[in-house]
mmCIF file of C-alpha atoms and ligand atoms in Angstrom:
data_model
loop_
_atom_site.group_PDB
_atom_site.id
_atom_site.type_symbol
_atom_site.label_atom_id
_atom_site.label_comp_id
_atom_site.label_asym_id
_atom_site.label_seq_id
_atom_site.Cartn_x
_atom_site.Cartn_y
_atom_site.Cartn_z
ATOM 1 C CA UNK A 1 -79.058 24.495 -50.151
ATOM 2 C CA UNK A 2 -77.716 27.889 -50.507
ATOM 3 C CA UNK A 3 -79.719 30.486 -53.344
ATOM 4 C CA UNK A 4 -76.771 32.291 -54.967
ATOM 5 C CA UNK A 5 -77.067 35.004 -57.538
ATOM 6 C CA UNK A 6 -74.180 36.179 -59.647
ATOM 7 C CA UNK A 7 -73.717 39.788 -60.336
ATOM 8 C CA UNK A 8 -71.716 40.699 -63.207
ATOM 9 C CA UNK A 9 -71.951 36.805 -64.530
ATOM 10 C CA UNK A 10 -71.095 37.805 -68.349
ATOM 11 C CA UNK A 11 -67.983 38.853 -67.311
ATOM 12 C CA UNK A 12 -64.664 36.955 -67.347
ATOM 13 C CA UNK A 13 -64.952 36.310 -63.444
ATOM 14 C CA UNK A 14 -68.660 36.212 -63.203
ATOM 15 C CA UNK A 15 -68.846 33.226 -65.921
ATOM 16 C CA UNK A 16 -65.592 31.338 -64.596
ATOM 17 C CA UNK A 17 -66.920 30.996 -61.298
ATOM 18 C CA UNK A 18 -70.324 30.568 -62.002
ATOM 19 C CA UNK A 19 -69.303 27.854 -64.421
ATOM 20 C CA UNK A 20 -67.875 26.283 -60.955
ATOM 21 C CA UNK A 21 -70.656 26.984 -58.576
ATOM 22 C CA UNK A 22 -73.543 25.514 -61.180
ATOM 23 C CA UNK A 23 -71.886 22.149 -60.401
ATOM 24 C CA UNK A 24 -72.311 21.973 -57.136
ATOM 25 C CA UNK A 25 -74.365 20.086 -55.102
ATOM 26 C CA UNK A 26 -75.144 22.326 -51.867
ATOM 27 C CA UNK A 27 -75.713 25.930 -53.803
ATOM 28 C CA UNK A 28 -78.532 26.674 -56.174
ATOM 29 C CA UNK A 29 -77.204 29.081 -59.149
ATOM 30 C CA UNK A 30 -80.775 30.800 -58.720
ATOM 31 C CA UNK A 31 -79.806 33.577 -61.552
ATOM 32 C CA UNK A 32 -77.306 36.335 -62.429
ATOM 33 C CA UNK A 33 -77.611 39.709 -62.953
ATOM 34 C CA UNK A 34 -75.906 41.908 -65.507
ATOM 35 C CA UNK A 35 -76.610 44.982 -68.183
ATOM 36 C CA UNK A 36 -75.853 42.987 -71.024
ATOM 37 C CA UNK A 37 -77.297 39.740 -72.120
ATOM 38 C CA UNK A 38 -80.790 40.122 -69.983
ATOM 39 C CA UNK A 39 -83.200 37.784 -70.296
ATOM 40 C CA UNK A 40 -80.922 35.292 -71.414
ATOM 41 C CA UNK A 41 -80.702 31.833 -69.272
ATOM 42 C CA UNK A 42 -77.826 31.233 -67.260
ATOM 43 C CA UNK A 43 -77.458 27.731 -68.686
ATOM 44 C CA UNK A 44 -76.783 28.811 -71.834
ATOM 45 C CA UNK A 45 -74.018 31.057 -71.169
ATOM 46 C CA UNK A 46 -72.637 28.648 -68.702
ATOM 47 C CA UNK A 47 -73.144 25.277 -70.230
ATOM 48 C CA UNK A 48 -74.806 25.479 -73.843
ATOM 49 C CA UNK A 49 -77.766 23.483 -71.537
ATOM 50 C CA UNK A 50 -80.832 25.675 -70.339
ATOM 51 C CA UNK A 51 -81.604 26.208 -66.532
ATOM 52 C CA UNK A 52 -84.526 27.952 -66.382
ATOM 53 C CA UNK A 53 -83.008 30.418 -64.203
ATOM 54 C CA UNK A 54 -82.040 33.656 -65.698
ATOM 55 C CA UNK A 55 -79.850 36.833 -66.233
ATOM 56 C CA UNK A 56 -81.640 39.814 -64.593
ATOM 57 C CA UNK A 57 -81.113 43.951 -65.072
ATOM 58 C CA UNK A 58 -83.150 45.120 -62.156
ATOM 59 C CA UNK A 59 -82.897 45.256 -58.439
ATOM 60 C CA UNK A 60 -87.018 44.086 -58.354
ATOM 61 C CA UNK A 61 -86.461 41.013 -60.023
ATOM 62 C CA UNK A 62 -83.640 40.281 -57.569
ATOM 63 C CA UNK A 63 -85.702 40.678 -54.255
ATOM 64 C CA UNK A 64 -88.385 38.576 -55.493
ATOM 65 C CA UNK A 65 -85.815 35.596 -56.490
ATOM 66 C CA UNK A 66 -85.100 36.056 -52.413
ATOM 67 C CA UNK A 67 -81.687 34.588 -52.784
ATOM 68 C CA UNK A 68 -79.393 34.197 -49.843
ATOM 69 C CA UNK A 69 -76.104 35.244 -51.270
ATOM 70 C CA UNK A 70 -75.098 38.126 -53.705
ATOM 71 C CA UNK A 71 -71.689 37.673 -55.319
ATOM 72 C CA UNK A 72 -70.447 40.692 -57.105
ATOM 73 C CA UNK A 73 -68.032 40.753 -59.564
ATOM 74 C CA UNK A 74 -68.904 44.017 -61.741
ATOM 75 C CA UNK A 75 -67.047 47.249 -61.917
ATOM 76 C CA UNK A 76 -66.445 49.595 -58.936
ATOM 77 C CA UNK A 77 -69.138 52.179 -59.166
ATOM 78 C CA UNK A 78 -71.859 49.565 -59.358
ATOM 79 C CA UNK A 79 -70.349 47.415 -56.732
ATOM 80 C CA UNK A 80 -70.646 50.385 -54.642
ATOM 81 C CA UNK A 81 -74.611 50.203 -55.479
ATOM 82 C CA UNK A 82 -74.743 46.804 -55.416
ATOM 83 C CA UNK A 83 -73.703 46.551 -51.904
ATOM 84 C CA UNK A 84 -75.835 49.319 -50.668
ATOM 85 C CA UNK A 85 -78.527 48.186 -52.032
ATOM 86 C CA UNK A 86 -77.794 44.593 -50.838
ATOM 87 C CA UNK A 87 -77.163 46.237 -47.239
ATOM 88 C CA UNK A 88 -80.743 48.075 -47.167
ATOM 89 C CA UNK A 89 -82.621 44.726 -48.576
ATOM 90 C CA UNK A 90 -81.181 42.371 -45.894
ATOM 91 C CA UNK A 91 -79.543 40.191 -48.511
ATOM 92 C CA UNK A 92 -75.428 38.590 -47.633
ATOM 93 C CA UNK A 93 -73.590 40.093 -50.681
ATOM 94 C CA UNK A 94 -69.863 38.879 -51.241
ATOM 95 C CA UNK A 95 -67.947 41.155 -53.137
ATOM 96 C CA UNK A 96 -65.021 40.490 -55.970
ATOM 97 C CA UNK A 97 -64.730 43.616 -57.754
ATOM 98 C CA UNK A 98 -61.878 45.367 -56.928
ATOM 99 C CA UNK A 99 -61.224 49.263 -56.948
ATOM 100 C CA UNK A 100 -63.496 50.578 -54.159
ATOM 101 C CA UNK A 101 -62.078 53.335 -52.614
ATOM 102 C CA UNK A 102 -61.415 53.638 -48.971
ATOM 103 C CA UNK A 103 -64.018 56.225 -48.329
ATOM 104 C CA UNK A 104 -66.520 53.994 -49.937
ATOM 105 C CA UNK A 105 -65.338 51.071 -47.598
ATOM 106 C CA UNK A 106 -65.706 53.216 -44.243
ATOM 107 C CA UNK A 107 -68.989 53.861 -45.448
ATOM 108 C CA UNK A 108 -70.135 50.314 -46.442
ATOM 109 C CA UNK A 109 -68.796 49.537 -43.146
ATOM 110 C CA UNK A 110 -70.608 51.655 -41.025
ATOM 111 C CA UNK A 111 -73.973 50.355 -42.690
ATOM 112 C CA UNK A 112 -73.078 46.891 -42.933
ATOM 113 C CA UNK A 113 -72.356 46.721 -39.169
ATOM 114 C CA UNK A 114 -75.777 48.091 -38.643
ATOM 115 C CA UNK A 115 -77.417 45.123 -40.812
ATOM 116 C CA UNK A 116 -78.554 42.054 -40.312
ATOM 117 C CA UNK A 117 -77.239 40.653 -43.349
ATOM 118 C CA UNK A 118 -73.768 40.065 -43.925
ATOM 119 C CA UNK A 119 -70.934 42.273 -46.256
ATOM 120 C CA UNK A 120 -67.389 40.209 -47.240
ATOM 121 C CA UNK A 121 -65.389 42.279 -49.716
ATOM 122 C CA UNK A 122 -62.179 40.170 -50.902
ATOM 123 C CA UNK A 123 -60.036 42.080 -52.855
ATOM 124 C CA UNK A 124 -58.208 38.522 -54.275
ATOM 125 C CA UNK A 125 -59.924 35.175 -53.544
ATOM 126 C CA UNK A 126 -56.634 33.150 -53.944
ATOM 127 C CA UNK A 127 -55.829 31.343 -51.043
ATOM 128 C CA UNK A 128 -51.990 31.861 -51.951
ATOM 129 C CA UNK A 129 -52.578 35.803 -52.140
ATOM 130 C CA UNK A 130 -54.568 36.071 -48.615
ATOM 131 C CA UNK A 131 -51.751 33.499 -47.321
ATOM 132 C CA UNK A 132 -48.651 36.392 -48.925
ATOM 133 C CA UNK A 133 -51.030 39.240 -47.001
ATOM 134 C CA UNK A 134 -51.173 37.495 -43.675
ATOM 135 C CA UNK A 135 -47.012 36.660 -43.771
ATOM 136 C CA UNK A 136 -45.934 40.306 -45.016
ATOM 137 C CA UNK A 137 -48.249 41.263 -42.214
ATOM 138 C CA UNK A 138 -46.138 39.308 -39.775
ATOM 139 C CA UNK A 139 -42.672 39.802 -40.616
ATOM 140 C CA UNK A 140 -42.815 43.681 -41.731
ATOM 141 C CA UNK A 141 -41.603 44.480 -38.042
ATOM 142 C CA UNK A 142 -38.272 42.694 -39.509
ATOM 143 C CA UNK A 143 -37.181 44.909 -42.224
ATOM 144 C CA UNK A 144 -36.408 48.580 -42.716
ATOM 145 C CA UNK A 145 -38.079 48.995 -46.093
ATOM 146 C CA UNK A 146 -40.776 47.206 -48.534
ATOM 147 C CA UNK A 147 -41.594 47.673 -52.000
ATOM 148 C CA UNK A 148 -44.526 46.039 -53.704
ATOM 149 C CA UNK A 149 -44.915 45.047 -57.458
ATOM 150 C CA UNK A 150 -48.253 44.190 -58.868
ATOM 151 C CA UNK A 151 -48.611 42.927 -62.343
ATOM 152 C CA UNK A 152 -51.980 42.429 -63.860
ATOM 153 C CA UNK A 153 -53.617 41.775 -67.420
ATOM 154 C CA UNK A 154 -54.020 44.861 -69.663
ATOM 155 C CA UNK A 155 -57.517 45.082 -69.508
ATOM 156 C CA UNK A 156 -57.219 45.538 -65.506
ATOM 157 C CA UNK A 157 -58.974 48.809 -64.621
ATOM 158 C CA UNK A 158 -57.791 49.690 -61.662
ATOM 159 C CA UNK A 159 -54.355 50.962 -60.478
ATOM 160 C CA UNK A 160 -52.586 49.851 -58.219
ATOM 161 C CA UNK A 161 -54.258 46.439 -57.675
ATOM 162 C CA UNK A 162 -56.709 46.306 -54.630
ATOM 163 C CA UNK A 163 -54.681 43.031 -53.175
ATOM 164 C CA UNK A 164 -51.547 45.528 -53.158
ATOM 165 C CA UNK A 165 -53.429 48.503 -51.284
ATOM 166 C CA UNK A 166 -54.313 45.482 -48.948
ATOM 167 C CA UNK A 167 -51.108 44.082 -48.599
ATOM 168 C CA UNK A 168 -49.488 47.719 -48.130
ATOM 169 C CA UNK A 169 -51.838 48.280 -45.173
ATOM 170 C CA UNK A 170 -51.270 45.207 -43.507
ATOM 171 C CA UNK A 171 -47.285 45.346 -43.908
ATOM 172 C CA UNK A 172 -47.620 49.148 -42.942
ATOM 173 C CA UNK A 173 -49.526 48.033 -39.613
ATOM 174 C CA UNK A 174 -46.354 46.079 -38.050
ATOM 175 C CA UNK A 175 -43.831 48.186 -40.340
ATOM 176 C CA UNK A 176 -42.044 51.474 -39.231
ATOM 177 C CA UNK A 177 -41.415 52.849 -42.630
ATOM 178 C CA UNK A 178 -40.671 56.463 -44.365
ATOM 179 C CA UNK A 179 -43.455 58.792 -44.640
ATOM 180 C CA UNK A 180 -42.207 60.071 -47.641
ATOM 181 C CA UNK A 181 -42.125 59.115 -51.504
ATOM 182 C CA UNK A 182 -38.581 60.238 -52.547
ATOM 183 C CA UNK A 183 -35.991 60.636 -50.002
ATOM 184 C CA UNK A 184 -33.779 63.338 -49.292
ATOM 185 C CA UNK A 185 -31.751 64.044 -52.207
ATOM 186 C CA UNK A 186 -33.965 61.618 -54.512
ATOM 187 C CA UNK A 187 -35.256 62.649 -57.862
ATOM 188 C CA UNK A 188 -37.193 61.169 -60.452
ATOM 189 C CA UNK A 189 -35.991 61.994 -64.150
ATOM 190 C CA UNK A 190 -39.358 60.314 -65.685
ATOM 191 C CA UNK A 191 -42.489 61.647 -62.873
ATOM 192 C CA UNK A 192 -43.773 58.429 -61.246
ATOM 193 C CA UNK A 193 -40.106 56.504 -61.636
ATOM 194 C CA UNK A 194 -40.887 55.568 -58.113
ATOM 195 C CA UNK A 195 -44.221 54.555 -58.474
ATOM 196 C CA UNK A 196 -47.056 54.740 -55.927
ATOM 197 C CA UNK A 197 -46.950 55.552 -52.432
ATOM 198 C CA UNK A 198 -49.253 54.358 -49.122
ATOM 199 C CA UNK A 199 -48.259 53.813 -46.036
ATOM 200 C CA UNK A 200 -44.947 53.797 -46.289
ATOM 201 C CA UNK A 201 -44.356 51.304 -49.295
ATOM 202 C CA UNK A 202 -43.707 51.918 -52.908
ATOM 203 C CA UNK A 203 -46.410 50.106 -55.234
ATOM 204 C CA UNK A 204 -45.373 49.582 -58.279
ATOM 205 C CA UNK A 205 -48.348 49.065 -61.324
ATOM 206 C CA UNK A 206 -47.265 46.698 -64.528
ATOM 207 C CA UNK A 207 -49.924 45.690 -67.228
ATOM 208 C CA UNK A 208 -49.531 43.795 -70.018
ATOM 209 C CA UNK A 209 -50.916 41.240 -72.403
ATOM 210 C CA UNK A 210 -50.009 37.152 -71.325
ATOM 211 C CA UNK A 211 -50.165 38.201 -67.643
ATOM 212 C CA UNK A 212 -53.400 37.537 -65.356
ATOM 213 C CA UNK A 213 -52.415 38.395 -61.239
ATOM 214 C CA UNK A 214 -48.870 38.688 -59.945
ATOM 215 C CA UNK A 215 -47.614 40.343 -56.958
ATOM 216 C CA UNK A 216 -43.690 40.267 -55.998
ATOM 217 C CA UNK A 217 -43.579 42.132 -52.162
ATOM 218 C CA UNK A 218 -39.827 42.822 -51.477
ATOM 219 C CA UNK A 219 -38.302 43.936 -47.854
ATOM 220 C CA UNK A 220 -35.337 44.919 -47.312
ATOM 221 C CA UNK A 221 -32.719 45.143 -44.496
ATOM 222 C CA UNK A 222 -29.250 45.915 -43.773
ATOM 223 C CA UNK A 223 -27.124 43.571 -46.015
ATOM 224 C CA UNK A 224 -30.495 41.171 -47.117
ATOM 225 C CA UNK A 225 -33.585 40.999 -48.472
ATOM 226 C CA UNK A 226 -36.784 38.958 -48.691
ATOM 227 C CA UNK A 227 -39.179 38.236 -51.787
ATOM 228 C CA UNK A 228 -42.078 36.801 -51.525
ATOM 229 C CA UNK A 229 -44.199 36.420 -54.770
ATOM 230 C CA UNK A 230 -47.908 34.748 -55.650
ATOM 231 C CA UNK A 231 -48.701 34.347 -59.260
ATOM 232 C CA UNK A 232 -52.918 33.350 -60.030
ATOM 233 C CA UNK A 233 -51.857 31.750 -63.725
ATOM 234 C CA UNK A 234 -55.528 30.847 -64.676
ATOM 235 C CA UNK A 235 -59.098 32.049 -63.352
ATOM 236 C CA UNK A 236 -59.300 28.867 -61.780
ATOM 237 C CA UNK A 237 -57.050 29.594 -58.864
ATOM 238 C CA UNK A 238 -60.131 32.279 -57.405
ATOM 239 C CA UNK A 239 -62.329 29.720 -57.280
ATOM 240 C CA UNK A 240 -60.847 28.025 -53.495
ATOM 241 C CA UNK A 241 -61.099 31.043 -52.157
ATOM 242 C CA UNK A 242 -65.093 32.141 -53.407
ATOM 243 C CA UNK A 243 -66.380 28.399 -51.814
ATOM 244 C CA UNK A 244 -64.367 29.502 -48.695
ATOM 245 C CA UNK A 245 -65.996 32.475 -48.266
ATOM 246 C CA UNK A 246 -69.606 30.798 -48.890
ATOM 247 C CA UNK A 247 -69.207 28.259 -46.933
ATOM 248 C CA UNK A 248 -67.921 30.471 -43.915
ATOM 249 C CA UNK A 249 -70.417 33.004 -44.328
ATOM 250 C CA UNK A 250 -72.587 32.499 -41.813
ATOM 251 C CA UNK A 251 -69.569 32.799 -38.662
ATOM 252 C CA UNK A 252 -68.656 36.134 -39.417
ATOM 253 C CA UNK A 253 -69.603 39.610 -38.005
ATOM 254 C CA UNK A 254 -71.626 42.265 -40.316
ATOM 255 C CA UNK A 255 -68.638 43.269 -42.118
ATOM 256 C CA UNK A 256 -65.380 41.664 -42.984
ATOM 257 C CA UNK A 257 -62.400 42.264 -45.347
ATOM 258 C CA UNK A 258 -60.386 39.951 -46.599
ATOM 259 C CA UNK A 259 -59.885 36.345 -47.351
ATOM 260 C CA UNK A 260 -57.378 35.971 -44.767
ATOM 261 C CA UNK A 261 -59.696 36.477 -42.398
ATOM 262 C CA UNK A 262 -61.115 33.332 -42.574
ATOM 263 C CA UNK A 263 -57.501 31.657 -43.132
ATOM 264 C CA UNK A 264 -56.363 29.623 -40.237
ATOM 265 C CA UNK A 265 -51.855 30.312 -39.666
HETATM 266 N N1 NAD B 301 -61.408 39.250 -55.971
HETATM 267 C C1 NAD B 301 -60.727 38.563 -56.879
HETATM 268 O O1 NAD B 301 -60.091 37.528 -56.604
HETATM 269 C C2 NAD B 301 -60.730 39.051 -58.298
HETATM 270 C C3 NAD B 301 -60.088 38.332 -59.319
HETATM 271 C C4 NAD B 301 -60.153 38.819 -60.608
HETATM 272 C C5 NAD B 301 -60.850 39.991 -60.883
HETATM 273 N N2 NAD B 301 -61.438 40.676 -59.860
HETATM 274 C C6 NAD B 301 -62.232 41.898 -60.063
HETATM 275 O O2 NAD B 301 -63.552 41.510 -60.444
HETATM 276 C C7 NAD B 301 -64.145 42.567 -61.233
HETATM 277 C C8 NAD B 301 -64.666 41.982 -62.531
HETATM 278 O O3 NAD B 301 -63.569 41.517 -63.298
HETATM 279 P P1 NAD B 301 -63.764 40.852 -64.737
HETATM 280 O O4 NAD B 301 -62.409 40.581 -65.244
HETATM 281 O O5 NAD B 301 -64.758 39.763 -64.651
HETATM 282 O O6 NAD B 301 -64.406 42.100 -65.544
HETATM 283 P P2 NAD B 301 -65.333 42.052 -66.819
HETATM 284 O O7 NAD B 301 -65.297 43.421 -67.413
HETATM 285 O O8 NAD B 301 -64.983 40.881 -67.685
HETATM 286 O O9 NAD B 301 -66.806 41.768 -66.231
HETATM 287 C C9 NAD B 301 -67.607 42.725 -65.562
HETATM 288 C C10 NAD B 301 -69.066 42.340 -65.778
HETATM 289 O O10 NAD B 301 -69.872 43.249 -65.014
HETATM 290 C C11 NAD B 301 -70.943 43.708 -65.831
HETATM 291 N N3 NAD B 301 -71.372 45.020 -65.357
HETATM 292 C C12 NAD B 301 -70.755 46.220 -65.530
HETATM 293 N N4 NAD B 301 -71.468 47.202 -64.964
HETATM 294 C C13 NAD B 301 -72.561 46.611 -64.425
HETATM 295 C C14 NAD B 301 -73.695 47.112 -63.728
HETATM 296 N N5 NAD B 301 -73.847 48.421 -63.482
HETATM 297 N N6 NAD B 301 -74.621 46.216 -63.295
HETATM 298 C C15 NAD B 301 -74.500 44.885 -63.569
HETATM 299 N N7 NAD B 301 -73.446 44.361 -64.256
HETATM 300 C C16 NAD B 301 -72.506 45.213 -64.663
HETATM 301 C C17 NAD B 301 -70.360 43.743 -67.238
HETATM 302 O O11 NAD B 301 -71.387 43.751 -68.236
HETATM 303 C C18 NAD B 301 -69.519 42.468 -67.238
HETATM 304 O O12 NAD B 301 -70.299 41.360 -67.630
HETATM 305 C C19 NAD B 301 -63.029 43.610 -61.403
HETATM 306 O O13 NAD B 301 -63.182 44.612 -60.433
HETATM 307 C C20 NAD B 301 -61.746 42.820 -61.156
HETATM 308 O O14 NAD B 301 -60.672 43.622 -60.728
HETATM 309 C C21 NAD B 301 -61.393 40.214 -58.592
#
């Protein structure tokens, strides 16, 4: 039986998979952790029927539940704490939130490697997004240029998505593309017509009411190209990819990134 506290559980992630996880039969919902609603039971924000096992607001009250499994689907800058702190207590912390920079990731790295316990950040648990990211990966070598566009809810934080930094850095790994933004001669009569820039690939940012997570990658080539999109139309479709990861937790090194990881193609 696996202990499993959820951090950031009265959010709109936290409570849709925790809704998930409380029914079933191999992992113990132990408690959640969040700054609002403290004190509260689980149960009743899950089911309407109490647990006994509660929402939490400090670290202290997390070591002593001893639970073997952190997930962490809060904001950026306590994700960033969250993990540390998970890191220096020995505890396996998966991490949801998006929006960590990649100067925070080095440095979770370089801890997590030194741990005993075990750090998986997945940027997008569905298995459809992690199988897009392992395919652009593979084919980039194939086209001359790539443009990615993300499309989230409005209420999405973060800019451009994390899955689309992801997916840039994977296509830009086999990929041989421009270094630069605009090319020779290009202009841009509204600034940012061309939208982001890493590695080579445009990423272009859409939010807007009715949508939830979208991502359209497009390569191009002499005379062709190829689309390849994923669309997550309901929380549901994370939910695959978070028992994944638990389930395969205990086979992987200190630190890992992404669901594909743990995809078999
Ligand atoms: N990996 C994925 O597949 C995936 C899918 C969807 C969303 N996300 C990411 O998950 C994160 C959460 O998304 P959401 O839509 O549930 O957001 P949300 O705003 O609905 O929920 C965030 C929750 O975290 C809590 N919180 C904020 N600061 C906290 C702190 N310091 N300590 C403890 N709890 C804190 C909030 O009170 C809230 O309950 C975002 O980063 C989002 O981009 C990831």
């Amino acid at each position: 039986m696996k202990k499993i506290i959820m951090f950031g559980i009265c959010g709109k992630m936290g409570k849709s998979i925790s809704g998930e996880l409380i029914k079933e039969e191999e992992i113990e919902l132990i408690g959640g952790f969040d700054i609002i609603n403290t004190g509260a039971d689980i149960g009743e924000l899950l089911t309407g029927k109490k647990t006994g096992y509660r929402i939490h607001g400090s670290y202290e009250d997390i070591k002593k539940l001893n639970p073997d499994i952190i997930i962490d689907f809060t904001t950026a800058d306590s994700a960033k704490k969250n993990i540390n702190w998970a890191i220096e207590n020995n505890i396996n912390i998966i991490v949801g939130t998006t929006g960590l920079r990649k100067e925070d990731l080095s440095e979770i790295e370089s801890r997590a490697l030194q741990s005993v316990s075990k750090t998986l950040i997945v940027p997008n648990f569905s298995i459809g997004a992690a199988v897009m990211v392992r395919i652009c990966g593979m084919i980039s070598k194939y086209f001359d240029d790539c443009e990615i566009i993300e499309m989230h809810h409005d209420k999405k934080k973060d800019a451009p998505s994390g899955t689309s930094l992801y997916t840039a850095e994977e296509i830009s790994h086999g990929g041989n593309f421009s270094g630069f933004r605009l090319k020779d001669g290009e202009t841009e009569t509204i600034k940012g017509s061309r939208g982001g820039f890493t590695g080579g690939i445009h990423i272009h940012s859409v939010r807007l009411p009715g949508l939830l997570a979208h991502q359209q990658v497009i390569f191009g080539t002499k005379g062709q190209t190829l689309s390849i999109k994923h669309d997550s139309i309901d929380r549901s479709s994370f939910y695959p990819g978070v028992i994944l990861a638990i389930r395969n937790l205990d086979r992987l090194s200190g630190f890992t990134f992404g669901l594909d990881k743990l995809i078999d193609i």
